[in-house]
mmCIF file of C-alpha atoms and ligand atoms in Angstrom:
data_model
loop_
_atom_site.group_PDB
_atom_site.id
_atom_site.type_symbol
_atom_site.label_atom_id
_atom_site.label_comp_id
_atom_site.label_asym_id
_atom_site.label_seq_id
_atom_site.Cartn_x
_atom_site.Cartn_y
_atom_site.Cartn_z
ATOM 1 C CA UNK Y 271 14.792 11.270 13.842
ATOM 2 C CA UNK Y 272 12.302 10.035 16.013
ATOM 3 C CA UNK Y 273 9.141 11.268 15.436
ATOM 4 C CA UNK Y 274 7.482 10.261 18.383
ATOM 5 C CA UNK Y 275 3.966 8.388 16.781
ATOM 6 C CA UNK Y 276 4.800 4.997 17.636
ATOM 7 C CA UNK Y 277 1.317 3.248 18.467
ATOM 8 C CA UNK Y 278 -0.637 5.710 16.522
ATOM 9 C CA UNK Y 279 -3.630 4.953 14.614
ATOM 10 C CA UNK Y 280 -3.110 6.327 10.886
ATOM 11 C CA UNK Y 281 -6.313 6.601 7.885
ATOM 12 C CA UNK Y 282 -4.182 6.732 4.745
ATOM 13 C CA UNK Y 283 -6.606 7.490 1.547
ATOM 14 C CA UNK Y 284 -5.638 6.417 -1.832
ATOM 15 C CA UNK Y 285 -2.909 3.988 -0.166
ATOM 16 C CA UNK Y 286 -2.543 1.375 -2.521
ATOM 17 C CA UNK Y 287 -0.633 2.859 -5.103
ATOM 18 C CA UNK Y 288 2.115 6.091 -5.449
ATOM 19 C CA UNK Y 289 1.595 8.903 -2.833
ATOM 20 C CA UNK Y 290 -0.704 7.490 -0.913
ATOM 21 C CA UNK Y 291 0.809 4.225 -0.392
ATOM 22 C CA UNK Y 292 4.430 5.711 -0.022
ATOM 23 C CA UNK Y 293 2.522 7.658 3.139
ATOM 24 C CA UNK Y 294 1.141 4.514 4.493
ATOM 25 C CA UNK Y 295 4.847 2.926 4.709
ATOM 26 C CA UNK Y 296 6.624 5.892 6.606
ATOM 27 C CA UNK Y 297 3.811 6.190 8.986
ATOM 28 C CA UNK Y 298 3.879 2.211 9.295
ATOM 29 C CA UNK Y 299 7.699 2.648 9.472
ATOM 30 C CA UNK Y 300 7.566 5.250 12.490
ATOM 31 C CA UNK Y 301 5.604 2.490 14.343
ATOM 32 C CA UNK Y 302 2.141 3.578 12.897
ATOM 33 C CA UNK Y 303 -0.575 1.320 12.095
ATOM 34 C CA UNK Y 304 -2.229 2.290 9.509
ATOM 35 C CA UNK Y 305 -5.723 1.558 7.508
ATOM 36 C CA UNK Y 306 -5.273 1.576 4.256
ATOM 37 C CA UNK Y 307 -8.292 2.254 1.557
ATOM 38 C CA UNK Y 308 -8.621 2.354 -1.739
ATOM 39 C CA UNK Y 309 -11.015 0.914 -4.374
ATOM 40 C CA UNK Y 310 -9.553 -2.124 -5.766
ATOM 41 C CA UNK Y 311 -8.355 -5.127 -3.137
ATOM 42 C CA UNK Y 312 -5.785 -6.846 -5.285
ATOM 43 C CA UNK Y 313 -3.910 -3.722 -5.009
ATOM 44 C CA UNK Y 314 -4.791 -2.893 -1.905
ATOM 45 C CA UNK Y 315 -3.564 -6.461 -0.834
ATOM 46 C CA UNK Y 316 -0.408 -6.034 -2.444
ATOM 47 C CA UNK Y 317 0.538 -2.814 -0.531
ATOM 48 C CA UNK Y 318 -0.561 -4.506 2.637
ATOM 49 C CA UNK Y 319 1.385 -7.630 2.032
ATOM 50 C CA UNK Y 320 4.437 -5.123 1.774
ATOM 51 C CA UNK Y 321 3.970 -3.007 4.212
ATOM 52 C CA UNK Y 322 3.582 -6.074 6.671
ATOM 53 C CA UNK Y 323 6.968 -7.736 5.183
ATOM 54 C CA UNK Y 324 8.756 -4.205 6.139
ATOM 55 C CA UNK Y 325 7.411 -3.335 9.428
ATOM 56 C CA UNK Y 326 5.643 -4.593 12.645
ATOM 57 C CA UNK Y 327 2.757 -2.297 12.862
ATOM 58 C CA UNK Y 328 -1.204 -3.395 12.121
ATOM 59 C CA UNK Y 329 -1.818 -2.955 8.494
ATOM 60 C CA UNK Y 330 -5.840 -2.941 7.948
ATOM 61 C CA UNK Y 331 -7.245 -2.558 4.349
ATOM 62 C CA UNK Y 332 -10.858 -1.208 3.096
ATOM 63 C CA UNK Y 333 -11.898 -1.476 0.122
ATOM 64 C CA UNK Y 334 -14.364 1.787 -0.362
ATOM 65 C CA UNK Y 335 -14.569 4.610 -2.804
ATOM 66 C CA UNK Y 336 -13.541 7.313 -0.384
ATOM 67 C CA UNK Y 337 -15.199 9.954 -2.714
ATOM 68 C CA UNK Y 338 -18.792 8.384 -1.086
ATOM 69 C CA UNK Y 339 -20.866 8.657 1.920
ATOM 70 C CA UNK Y 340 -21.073 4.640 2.414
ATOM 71 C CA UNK Y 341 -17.028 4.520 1.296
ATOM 72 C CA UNK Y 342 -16.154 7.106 4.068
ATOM 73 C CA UNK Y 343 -18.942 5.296 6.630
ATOM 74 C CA UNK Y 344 -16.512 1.827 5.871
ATOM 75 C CA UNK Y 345 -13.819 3.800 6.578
ATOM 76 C CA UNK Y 346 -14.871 5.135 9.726
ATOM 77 C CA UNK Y 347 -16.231 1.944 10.878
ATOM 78 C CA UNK Y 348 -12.939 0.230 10.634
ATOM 79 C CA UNK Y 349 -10.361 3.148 12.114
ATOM 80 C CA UNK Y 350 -13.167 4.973 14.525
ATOM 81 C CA UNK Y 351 -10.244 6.820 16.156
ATOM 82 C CA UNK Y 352 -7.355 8.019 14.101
ATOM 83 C CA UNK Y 353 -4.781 10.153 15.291
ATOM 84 C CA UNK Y 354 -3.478 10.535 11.880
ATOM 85 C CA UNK Y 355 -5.729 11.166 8.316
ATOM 86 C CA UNK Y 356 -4.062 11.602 5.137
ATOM 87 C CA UNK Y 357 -6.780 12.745 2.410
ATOM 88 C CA UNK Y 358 -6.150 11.700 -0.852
ATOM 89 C CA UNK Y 359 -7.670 10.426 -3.805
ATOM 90 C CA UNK Y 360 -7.773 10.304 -7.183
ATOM 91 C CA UNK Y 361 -7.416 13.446 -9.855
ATOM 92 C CA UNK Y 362 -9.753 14.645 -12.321
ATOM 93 C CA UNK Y 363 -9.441 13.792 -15.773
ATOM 94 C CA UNK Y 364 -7.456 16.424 -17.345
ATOM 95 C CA UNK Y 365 -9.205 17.703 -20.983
ATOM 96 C CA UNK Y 366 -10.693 21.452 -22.317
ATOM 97 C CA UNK Y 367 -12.573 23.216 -19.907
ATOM 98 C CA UNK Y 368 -15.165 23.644 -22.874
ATOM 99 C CA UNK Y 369 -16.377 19.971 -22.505
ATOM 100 C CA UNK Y 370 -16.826 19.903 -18.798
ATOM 101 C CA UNK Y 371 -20.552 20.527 -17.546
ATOM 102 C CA UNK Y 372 -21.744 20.652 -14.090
ATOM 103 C CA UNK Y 373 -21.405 16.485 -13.611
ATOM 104 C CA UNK Y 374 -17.774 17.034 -14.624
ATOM 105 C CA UNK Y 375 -17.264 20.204 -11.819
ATOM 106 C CA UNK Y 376 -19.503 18.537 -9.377
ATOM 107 C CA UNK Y 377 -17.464 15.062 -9.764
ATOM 108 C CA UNK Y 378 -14.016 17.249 -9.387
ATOM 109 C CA UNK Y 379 -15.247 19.117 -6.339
ATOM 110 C CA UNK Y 380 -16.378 15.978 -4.670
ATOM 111 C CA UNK Y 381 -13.556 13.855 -5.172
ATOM 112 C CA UNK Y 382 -11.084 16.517 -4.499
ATOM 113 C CA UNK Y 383 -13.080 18.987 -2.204
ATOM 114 C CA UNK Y 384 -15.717 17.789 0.075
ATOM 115 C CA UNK Y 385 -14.376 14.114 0.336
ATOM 116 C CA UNK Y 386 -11.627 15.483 2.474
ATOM 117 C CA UNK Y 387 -13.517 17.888 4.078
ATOM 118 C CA UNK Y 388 -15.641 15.641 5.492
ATOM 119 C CA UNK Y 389 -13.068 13.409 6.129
ATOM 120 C CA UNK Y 390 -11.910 16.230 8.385
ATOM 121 C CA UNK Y 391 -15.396 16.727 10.345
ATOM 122 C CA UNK Y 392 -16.348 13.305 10.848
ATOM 123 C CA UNK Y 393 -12.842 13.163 12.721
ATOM 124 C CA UNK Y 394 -11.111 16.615 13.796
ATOM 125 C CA UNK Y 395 -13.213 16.816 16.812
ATOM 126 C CA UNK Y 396 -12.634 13.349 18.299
ATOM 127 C CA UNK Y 397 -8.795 14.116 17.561
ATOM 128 C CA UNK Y 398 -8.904 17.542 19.327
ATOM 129 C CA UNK Y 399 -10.817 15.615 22.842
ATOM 130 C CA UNK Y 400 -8.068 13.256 22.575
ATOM 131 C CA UNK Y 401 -5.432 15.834 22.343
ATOM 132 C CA UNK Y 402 -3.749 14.691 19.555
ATOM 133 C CA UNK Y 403 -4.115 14.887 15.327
ATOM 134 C CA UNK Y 404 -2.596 15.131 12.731
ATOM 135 C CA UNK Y 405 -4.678 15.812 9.030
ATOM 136 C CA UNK Y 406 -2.086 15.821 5.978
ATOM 137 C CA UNK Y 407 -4.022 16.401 2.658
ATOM 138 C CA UNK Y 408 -2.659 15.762 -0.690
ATOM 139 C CA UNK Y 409 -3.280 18.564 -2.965
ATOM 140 C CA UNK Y 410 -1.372 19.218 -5.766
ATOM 141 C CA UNK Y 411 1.307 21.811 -6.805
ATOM 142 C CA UNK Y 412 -1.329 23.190 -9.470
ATOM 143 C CA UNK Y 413 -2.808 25.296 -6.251
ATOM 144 C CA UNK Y 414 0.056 27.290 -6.838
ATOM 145 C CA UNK Y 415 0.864 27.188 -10.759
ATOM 146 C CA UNK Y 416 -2.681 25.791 -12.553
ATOM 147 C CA UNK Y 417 -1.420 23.104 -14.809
ATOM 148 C CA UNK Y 418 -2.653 23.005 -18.341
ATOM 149 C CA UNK Y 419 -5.276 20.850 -18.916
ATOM 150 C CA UNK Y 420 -6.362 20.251 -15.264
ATOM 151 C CA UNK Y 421 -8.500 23.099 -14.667
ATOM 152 C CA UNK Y 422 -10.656 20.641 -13.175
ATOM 153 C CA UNK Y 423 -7.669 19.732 -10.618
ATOM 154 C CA UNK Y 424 -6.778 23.675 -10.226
ATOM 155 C CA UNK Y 425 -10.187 24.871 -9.539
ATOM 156 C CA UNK Y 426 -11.435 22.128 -6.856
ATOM 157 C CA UNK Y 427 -8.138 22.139 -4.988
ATOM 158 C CA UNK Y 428 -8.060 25.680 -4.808
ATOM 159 C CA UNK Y 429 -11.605 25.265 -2.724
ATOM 160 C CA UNK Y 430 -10.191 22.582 -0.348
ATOM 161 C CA UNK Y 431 -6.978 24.774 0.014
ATOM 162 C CA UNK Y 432 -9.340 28.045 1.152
ATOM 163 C CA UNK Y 433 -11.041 26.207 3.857
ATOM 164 C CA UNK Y 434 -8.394 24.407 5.475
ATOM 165 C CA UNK Y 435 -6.873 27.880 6.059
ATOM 166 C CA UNK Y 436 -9.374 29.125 7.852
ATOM 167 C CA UNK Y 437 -10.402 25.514 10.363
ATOM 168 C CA UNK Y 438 -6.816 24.494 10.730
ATOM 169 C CA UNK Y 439 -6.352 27.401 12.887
ATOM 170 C CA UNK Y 440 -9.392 26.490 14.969
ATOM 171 C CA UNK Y 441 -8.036 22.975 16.443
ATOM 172 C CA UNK Y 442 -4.428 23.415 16.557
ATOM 173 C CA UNK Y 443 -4.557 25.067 20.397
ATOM 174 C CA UNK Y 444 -5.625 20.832 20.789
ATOM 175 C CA UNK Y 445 -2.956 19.779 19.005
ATOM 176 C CA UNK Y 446 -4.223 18.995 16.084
ATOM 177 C CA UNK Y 447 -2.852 20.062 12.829
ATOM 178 C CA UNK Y 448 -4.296 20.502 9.440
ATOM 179 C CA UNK Y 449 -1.567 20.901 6.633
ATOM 180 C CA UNK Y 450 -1.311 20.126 2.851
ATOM 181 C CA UNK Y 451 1.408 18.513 0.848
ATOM 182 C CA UNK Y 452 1.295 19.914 -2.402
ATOM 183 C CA UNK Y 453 3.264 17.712 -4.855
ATOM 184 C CA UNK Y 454 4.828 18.502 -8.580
ATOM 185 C CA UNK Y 455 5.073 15.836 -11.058
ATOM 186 C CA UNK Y 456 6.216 12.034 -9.138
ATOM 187 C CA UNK Y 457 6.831 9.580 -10.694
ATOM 188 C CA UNK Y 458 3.851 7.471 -10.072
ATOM 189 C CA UNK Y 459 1.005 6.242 -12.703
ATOM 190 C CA UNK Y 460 -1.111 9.892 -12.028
ATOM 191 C CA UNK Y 461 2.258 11.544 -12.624
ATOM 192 C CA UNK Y 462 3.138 9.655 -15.778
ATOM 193 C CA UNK Y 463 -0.193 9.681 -16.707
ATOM 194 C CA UNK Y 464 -0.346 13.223 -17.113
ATOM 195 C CA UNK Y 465 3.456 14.048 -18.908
ATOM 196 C CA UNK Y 466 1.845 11.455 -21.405
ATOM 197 C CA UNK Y 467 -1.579 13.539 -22.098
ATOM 198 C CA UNK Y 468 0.993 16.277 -22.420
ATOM 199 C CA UNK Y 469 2.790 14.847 -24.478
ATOM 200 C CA UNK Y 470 -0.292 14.087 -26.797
ATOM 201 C CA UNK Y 471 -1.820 17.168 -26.354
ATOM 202 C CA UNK Y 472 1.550 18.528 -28.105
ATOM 203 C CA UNK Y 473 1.426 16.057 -30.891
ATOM 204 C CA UNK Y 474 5.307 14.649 -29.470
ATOM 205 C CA UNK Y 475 6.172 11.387 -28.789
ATOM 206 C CA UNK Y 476 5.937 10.444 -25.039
ATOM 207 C CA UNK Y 477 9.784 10.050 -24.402
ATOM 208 C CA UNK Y 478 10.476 13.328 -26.122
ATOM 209 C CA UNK Y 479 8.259 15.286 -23.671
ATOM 210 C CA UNK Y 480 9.185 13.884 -20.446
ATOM 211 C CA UNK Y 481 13.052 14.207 -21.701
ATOM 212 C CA UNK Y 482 12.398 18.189 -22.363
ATOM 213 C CA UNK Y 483 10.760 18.634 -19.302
ATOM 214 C CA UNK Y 484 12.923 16.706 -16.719
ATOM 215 C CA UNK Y 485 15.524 18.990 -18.622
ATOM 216 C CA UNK Y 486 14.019 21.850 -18.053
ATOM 217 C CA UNK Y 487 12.954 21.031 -14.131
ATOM 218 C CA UNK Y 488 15.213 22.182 -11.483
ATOM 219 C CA UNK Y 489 15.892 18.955 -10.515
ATOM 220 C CA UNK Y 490 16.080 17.075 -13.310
ATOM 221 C CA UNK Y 491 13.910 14.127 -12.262
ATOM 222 C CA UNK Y 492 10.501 13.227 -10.687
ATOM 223 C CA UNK Y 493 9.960 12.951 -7.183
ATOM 224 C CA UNK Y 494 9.691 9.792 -6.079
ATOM 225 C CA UNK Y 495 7.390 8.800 -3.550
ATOM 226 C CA UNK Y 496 9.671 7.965 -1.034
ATOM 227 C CA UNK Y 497 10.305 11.390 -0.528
ATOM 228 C CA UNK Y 498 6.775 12.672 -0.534
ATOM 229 C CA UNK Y 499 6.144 9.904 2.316
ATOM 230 C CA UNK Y 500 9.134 10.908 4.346
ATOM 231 C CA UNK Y 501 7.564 14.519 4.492
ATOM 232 C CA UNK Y 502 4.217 13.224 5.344
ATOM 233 C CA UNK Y 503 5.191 11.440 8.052
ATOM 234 C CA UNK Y 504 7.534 14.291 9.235
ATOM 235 C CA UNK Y 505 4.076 16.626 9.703
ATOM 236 C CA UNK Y 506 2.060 13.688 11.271
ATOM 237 C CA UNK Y 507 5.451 13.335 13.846
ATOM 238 C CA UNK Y 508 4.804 14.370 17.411
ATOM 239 C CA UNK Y 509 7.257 17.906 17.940
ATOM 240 C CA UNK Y 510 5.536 18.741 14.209
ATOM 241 C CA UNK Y 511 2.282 20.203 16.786
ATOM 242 C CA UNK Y 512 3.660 24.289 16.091
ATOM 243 C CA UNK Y 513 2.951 23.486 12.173
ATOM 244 C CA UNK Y 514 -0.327 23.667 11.162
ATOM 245 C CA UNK Y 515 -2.676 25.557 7.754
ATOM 246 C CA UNK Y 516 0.745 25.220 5.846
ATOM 247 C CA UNK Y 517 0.718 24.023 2.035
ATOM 248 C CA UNK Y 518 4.607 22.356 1.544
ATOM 249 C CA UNK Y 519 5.206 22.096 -2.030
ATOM 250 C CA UNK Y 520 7.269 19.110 -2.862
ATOM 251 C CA UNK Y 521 8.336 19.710 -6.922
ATOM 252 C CA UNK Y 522 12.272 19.803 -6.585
ATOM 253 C CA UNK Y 523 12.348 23.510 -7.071
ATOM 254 C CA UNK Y 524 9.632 24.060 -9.732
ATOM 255 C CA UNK Y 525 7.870 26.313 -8.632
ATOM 256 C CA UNK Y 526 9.696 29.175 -9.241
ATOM 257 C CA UNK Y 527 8.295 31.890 -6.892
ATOM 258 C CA UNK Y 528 10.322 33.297 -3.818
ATOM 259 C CA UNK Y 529 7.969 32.265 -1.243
HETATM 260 P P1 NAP P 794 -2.002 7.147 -8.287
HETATM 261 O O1 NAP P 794 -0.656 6.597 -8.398
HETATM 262 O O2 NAP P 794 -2.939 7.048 -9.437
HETATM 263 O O3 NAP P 794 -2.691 6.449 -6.998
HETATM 264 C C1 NAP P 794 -3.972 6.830 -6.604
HETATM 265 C C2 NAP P 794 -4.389 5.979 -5.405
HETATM 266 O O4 NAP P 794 -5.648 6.448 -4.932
HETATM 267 C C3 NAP P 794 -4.580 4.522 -5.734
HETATM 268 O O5 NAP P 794 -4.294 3.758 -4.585
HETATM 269 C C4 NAP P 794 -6.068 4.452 -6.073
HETATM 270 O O6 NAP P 794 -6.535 3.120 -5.938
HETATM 271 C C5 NAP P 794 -6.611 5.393 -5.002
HETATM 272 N N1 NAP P 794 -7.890 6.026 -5.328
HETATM 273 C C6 NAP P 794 -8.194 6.737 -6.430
HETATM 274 N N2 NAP P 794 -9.460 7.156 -6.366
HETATM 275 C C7 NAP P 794 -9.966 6.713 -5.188
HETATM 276 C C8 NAP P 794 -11.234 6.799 -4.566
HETATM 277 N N3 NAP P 794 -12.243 7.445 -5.145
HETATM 278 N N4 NAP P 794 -11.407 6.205 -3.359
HETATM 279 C C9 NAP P 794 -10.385 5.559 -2.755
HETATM 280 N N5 NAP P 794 -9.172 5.427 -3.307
HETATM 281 C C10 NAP P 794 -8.970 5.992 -4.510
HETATM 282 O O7 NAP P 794 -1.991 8.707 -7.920
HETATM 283 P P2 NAP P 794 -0.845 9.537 -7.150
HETATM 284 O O8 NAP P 794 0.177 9.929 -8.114
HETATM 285 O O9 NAP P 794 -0.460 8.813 -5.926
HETATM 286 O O10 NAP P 794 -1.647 10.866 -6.812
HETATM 287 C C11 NAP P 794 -2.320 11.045 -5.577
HETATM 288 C C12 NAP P 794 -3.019 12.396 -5.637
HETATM 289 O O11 NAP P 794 -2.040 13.421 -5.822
HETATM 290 C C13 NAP P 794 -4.020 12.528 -6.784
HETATM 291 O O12 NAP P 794 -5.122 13.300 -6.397
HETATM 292 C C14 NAP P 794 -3.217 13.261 -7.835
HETATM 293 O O13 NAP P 794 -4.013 13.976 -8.746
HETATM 294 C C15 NAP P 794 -2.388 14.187 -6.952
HETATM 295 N N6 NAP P 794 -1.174 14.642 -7.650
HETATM 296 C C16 NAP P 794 -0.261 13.762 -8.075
HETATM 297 C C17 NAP P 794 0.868 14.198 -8.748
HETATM 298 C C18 NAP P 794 1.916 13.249 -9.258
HETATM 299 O O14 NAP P 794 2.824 13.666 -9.985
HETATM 300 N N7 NAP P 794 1.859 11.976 -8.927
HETATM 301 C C19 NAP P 794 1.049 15.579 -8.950
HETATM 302 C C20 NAP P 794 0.095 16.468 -8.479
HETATM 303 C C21 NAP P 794 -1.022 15.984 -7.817
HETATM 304 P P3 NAP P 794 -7.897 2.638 -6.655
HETATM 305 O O15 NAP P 794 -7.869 3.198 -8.050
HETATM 306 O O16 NAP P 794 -7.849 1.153 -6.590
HETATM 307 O O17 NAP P 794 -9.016 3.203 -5.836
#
């Protein structure tokens, strides 16, 4: 399928590693150049370096905590005029929601609240003049089923997920679209990361968990991040302008509700 974006000018948050980088190569891979960010270079070098060796598009890196005024002013500076944002970046810390104080809720709600949401007005209006945009944020499937242990995760996305109901429907008569992807468990460090605090949190070893609970998943695996990429780039795709305040879950099934 074509998706119609070659030429674009993509932001991709949290792109040098799992979800976020898996983004940055199907946008690059429909013809998308893309600006990659993340805190560390090495890593961001690395993704660019492959990204390059697999497509033909301009691959741009910034390093810049994207959770920060001066990270998101970087950002800005180097992609004024995206057509496509992905939000992303890191989790919370997953723990007992008897040792989190304000700093820990505040932190949380920053990193996985207002750091897309302003993301989304430093940009959404330029993209709505120009006629075209498309804002993908990466949530989490625990907006639907609160995981244990990341109430931290469960309560901020939750916020992030209430507003973009209500703008999304104010900019998408300019074609510009506002959706989330809401992924289960990948298999990418955050993803591993957690089975393992599971695991510990149960007292089991590691391999024991992640063996009960890929046999008890629908699908008997992780994702993998190809995947989630493929659908990100599907909703930043041109004829994807009809789809917009939508949160896709992407959990092979898990989620065990009928809608
Ligand atoms: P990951 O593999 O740990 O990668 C995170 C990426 O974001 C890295 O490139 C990291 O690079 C970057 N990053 C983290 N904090 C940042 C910040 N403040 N500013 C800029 N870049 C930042 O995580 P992932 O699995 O791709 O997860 C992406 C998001 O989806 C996370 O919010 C995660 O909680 C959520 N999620 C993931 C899963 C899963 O199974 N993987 C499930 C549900 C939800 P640097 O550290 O160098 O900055």
């Amino acid at each position: 399928m074509q998706l119609g974006i070659e030429g674009r000018n993509a932001i991709v948050c949290g792109a040098s590693k799992g979800l976020g980088r898996a983004c940055a190569q199907a946008l690059a891979a429909e013809g998308v150049n893309v600006t990659l960010v993340a805190r560390t270079l090495e890593t961001l070098e690395l993704a660019q370096r492959e990204i390059k060796a697999v497509s033909k598009v301009a691959v741009a890196v910034v390093v810049a905590d994207i959770t920060s005024d001066n990270g998101r002013d970087a950002v800005l500076a180097a992609c004024s005029k995206p057509d496509i944002l992905v939000n992303n970046a890191g989790g919370p810390p997953p723990g007992d929601f008897r040792d989190w104080t304000q700093k820990e809720w505040f932190d949380a709600v920053n990193s996985n609240m207002f750091s897309a949401i302003d993301m989304i007005r430093r940009t959404v209006d330029g993209m709505a003049a120009r006629g075209f945009g498309r804002i993908v944020n990466i949530t989490s499937i625990s907006v639907k089923t609160p995981m244990p242990g990341l109430g931290l995760s469960n309560g901020a996305r939750a916020g992030l997920t209430g507003w973009v109901a209500g703008v999304a429907r104010e900019f998408v008569r300019d074609n510009v679209t506002i959706n989330n992807l809401l992924p289960g468990l990948f298999d990418t460090d955050r993803g591993c990361g957690y089975l393992a605090y599971r695991a510990r949190s149960e007292g089991v070893d590691v391999g024991d968990y992640m063996a009960r609970y890929l046999a008890a998943s629908p699908a008997g695996r992780l994702g993998n991040s190809d995947e989630f990429g493929a659908a990100c780039a599907f909703l930043c795709g041109a004829l994807s302008g009809y789809m917009s305040g939508q949160n896709i879950v992407l959990d092979g099934g898990a989620f065990p509700g009928t809608f």
